[in-house]
Amino acid sequence: MQYLSGNEIRQKFLEFYSQRGHQILASASLVPEDPTVLLTIAGMLPFKPIFLGQRSPQFKRATSSQKCIRTNDIENVGRTARHHTFFEMLGNFSFGDYFKEQAIAWGWEISTTVFGLPPERLVASVFESDDEAYAIWRDKIGVPEARIKRMGEDDNFWYSGPTGPCGPCSEIYYDFHPERGDANIDLEDDTRFIEFYNLVFMQYNRDAEGNLTPLAKKNIDTGMGLERMAQILQQVPNNYETDLIFPIIKTAAEIAGIDYSQSDEKTKVSLKVIGDHIRAVMHMIADEIRASNTGRGYVLRRLIRRVVRHGRLIGVYRRDVTCNVFTPEVVETAIALSESAYPNVRVREAQIKAELQREESQFLKTLERGEKLLDEIIQTAKQQKQTQISGESAFTLYDTYGFPLELTQEVAEEYNLTVDVDSFEVEMEKQRERAKEAHETIDLTVQGSLDKLAEHIHATEFVGYTQPVATAEIKVLLMAGQCVEEAEAGQDVQIVLDKTPFYAESGGQIGDRGYLSGDAILVRIEDVKKESDFFVHFGRIERGTLRVGDKVTAQIDRACRRRAQANHSATHLLQAALKKIVDDSISQAGSLVDFTKLRFDFNCPRPVTPEELQQIEETINTWIAEAHTAEISILPLAEAKARGAVAMFGEKYGEEVRVLDFPGVSMELCGGTHVSNTAEIGVFKIISEAGVASGVRRIEAVAGAAVLDYLNVRDKVVKDLSDRFKVKPEELPDRITTLQTELKTTQKQLDTLKAQLALAKSESLLAQAEIVGEYKYVVAQMEAVDPESLKTAAERLLQKLGNGAVVLGSVPEEGKVSLVAAFSSEVNKKGLQAGKFIGTIAKICGGGGGGRPNLAQAGGRDASKLPEALETAQKELRSALS
């Protein structure tokens, strides 16, 4: 057994199977085509459609090194020898070609001959009833029976779901302690055994009743863990200390100013988490995943935040170590380790580092405040001898400070506390309901009704690319999502036709408007949505009675269609201009195309400058004037991408795609409706550019006829302002600047007068000062005093009192309470701190706050509780000072 680097192991594996007729395939993206999973979780996932019979294989044999992400065992990362969020699965696959005997033979050959593992250190497992595999291991390979173990369905039977292709597995384990002998071998003892090779024999189809029938074409799916093989061949105690991960750990340790070998176990766990997670986030960002609060973006953000928190635990942010962020420096080591196998990590280096820098900086801003609150929550729980953190507290940490629930659970676990997850989910559901109320929702009963009818009607035929008018038949008629046979004038309906010229909302473009007409029938169509394979037309019957089976003329509103086409084609030109002028790596993150405007979201770590926006606008208008003719073609997906067609990342495409090409300008995969020539757009105008999420920018613009609408509105506003200010339009900026200056001067004078009035009022409060021993204190309410003036008054009163304390409250405006506390240093020595004191008092008014020990401000929402709050403050001050 010889030492091999991780890169050498990967290369030797691929070469071995390439020499045996396997096509070497590049790793698929971590964003899978399979819509049922968020991330690529296994080496076989890219081939799942082939195994399920949904797609014909291009090759009978294939081999790959597949990037994978799994977070189901994230709590074990760093704590065990071989749990990871990111790992590489080396695999060889047979699609109806070789089967069990050949797969086992090659698995044994590469393990013992290529990687040089001693046969006496290997153990094989088989499914408990798989006599065929057992016999192959024993009779063909020559493994002693004592080192072949039968295992149950949980360990050695693979299936993709409750029904479909499935089959038994056989695994190869490495024995770290063969001296313990072959008696009573326990493969679940991970101190002795590590499973490094898994062979899946896909030979059955399972039906709904659980019956297994042999497949006509049997498949092989195998996987060998690269990190695990590296641990074995490099003879290190765990996967983290291999050359695949340890250089990253070493970099993090150097930044923190510590020595991994001399560190305690807790510090080593943190370093291992950093080493593992940095690899994961590097590849996720390289595959164009961006941090967010949902889906894949949430997984990415969660991993980055775990890295940051473990960085804090090992002292990365001490002033004598580093004063900024550390993830970009650590990821540089990860990039250097991975770029030979995955060149895209170096190509996207700038994006990776920018995303990490941004996320780390943002999290650090909230982490300190959140950690203080969590510490208070934990200490309170401990003092009250509780064993659990409430779901409300965990949700506050999540909602206000960006703490993932898992992070709160991790910290709580360190203090032997749990989190009330059920009540946390109740709070989350309340938030979802609030969000739902704020957004328009689609009536899901439409989909439910269509699902029932799907067996009896064909998919809607879309003819709208070439036909603005079509004769169609009413196949389904719904009211409020329920199927009906007829509907009358004045009623809102949803209609499914056998064919339609109406474009259904998709790819960011809204649905067409128009009419359905027939003998004494007129239906105004306001929107069209696609539900599965059916186009649902949402409309109101203007005239007549509509019945299932009626023949109608379906006609789109051509003016609206032209407006949508202009805006949609303009978004393609906008993306091309952004790539040309700002950054070629820019990718679409979302879009909206309607009849009045366009909106384009894109991944970019910085704002687009005004100069760049002007250049983008000028470039697009130049392309429009050049009259580029649109070329539309239907191509195989691979060919379209090879030609350079831009796809929206994460969008699911079929085997064949529609390609829209404005030669020399833009080529994209798109199913929307477009102009036939850029000249039809007319003109393009950018309205705004702004950030909408971390690393995501948004440009809003108008094109075509919508530009005239936009300019008319602006022209009306300018004329109105000119009339009001009695100046010419070109003089408006100077006039507004003058007014702003005058307003600022007036505001300063007003603030000064307010402060003087507050001071004058405060003078009268001196007579109310109470004396407790050597201390004087004042607790009072001042009418309609703003927070800044209240603070000034408190400071002046304390100066007059000398040794003492001042607590003042005010209601500066309806629904708002302002509180301030000012304590002398002698009062501080009594253990009273203004920040903590006023924060507690503010809670009575439904608020909070804090500040320095000698001066602090707070706020609240319930003005009716202010007298009670001040009375409490007075009692507590009297008690504490006496």
mmCIF file of C-alpha atoms in Angstrom, residues 281-282 285-286 290 327-329 331-332 335 343-359 582-586 603-606 695:
data_model
loop_
_atom_site.group_PDB
_atom_site.id
_atom_site.type_symbol
_atom_site.label_atom_id
_atom_site.label_comp_id
_atom_site.label_asym_id
_atom_site.label_seq_id
_atom_site.Cartn_x
_atom_site.Cartn_y
_atom_site.Cartn_z
ATOM 1 C CA VAL A 281 -19.238 26.874 0.055
ATOM 2 C CA MET A 282 -16.441 27.306 -2.509
ATOM 3 C CA ILE A 285 -20.641 29.615 -5.120
ATOM 4 C CA ALA A 286 -18.618 28.390 -8.126
ATOM 5 C CA ARG A 290 -25.931 32.724 -3.876
ATOM 6 C CA THR A 327 -12.865 33.367 4.877
ATOM 7 C CA PRO A 328 -11.402 34.790 1.620
ATOM 8 C CA GLU A 329 -7.905 33.920 2.805
ATOM 9 C CA VAL A 331 -10.769 29.783 0.546
ATOM 10 C CA GLU A 332 -7.640 30.714 -1.419
ATOM 11 C CA ILE A 335 -9.102 26.924 -4.515
ATOM 12 C CA PRO A 343 -10.930 24.703 -12.976
ATOM 13 C CA ASN A 344 -14.147 26.680 -12.499
ATOM 14 C CA VAL A 345 -13.211 27.461 -8.881
ATOM 15 C CA ARG A 346 -10.235 29.491 -10.117
ATOM 16 C CA VAL A 347 -12.264 31.046 -12.945
ATOM 17 C CA ARG A 348 -14.866 32.192 -10.404
ATOM 18 C CA GLU A 349 -12.346 33.065 -7.702
ATOM 19 C CA ALA A 350 -13.381 36.726 -7.550
ATOM 20 C CA GLN A 351 -17.067 35.842 -7.147
ATOM 21 C CA ILE A 352 -16.293 33.240 -4.470
ATOM 22 C CA LYS A 353 -14.207 35.626 -2.396
ATOM 23 C CA ALA A 354 -16.633 38.520 -2.841
ATOM 24 C CA GLU A 355 -19.597 36.404 -1.694
ATOM 25 C CA LEU A 356 -17.666 35.158 1.339
ATOM 26 C CA GLN A 357 -16.434 38.645 2.227
ATOM 27 C CA ARG A 358 -19.932 40.056 2.000
ATOM 28 C CA GLU A 359 -21.634 37.276 3.966
ATOM 29 C CA VAL A 582 -19.796 45.311 -16.046
ATOM 30 C CA ASP A 583 -18.661 41.684 -15.670
ATOM 31 C CA ASP A 584 -18.810 38.701 -18.007
ATOM 32 C CA SER A 585 -19.645 36.419 -15.046
ATOM 33 C CA ILE A 586 -22.949 38.184 -14.357
ATOM 34 C CA ASN A 603 -25.860 38.371 -9.448
ATOM 35 C CA CYS A 604 -23.327 41.131 -8.881
ATOM 36 C CA PRO A 605 -21.340 41.926 -5.710
ATOM 37 C CA ARG A 606 -21.395 45.708 -6.200
ATOM 38 C CA GLY A 695 -25.105 40.007 -3.950
#
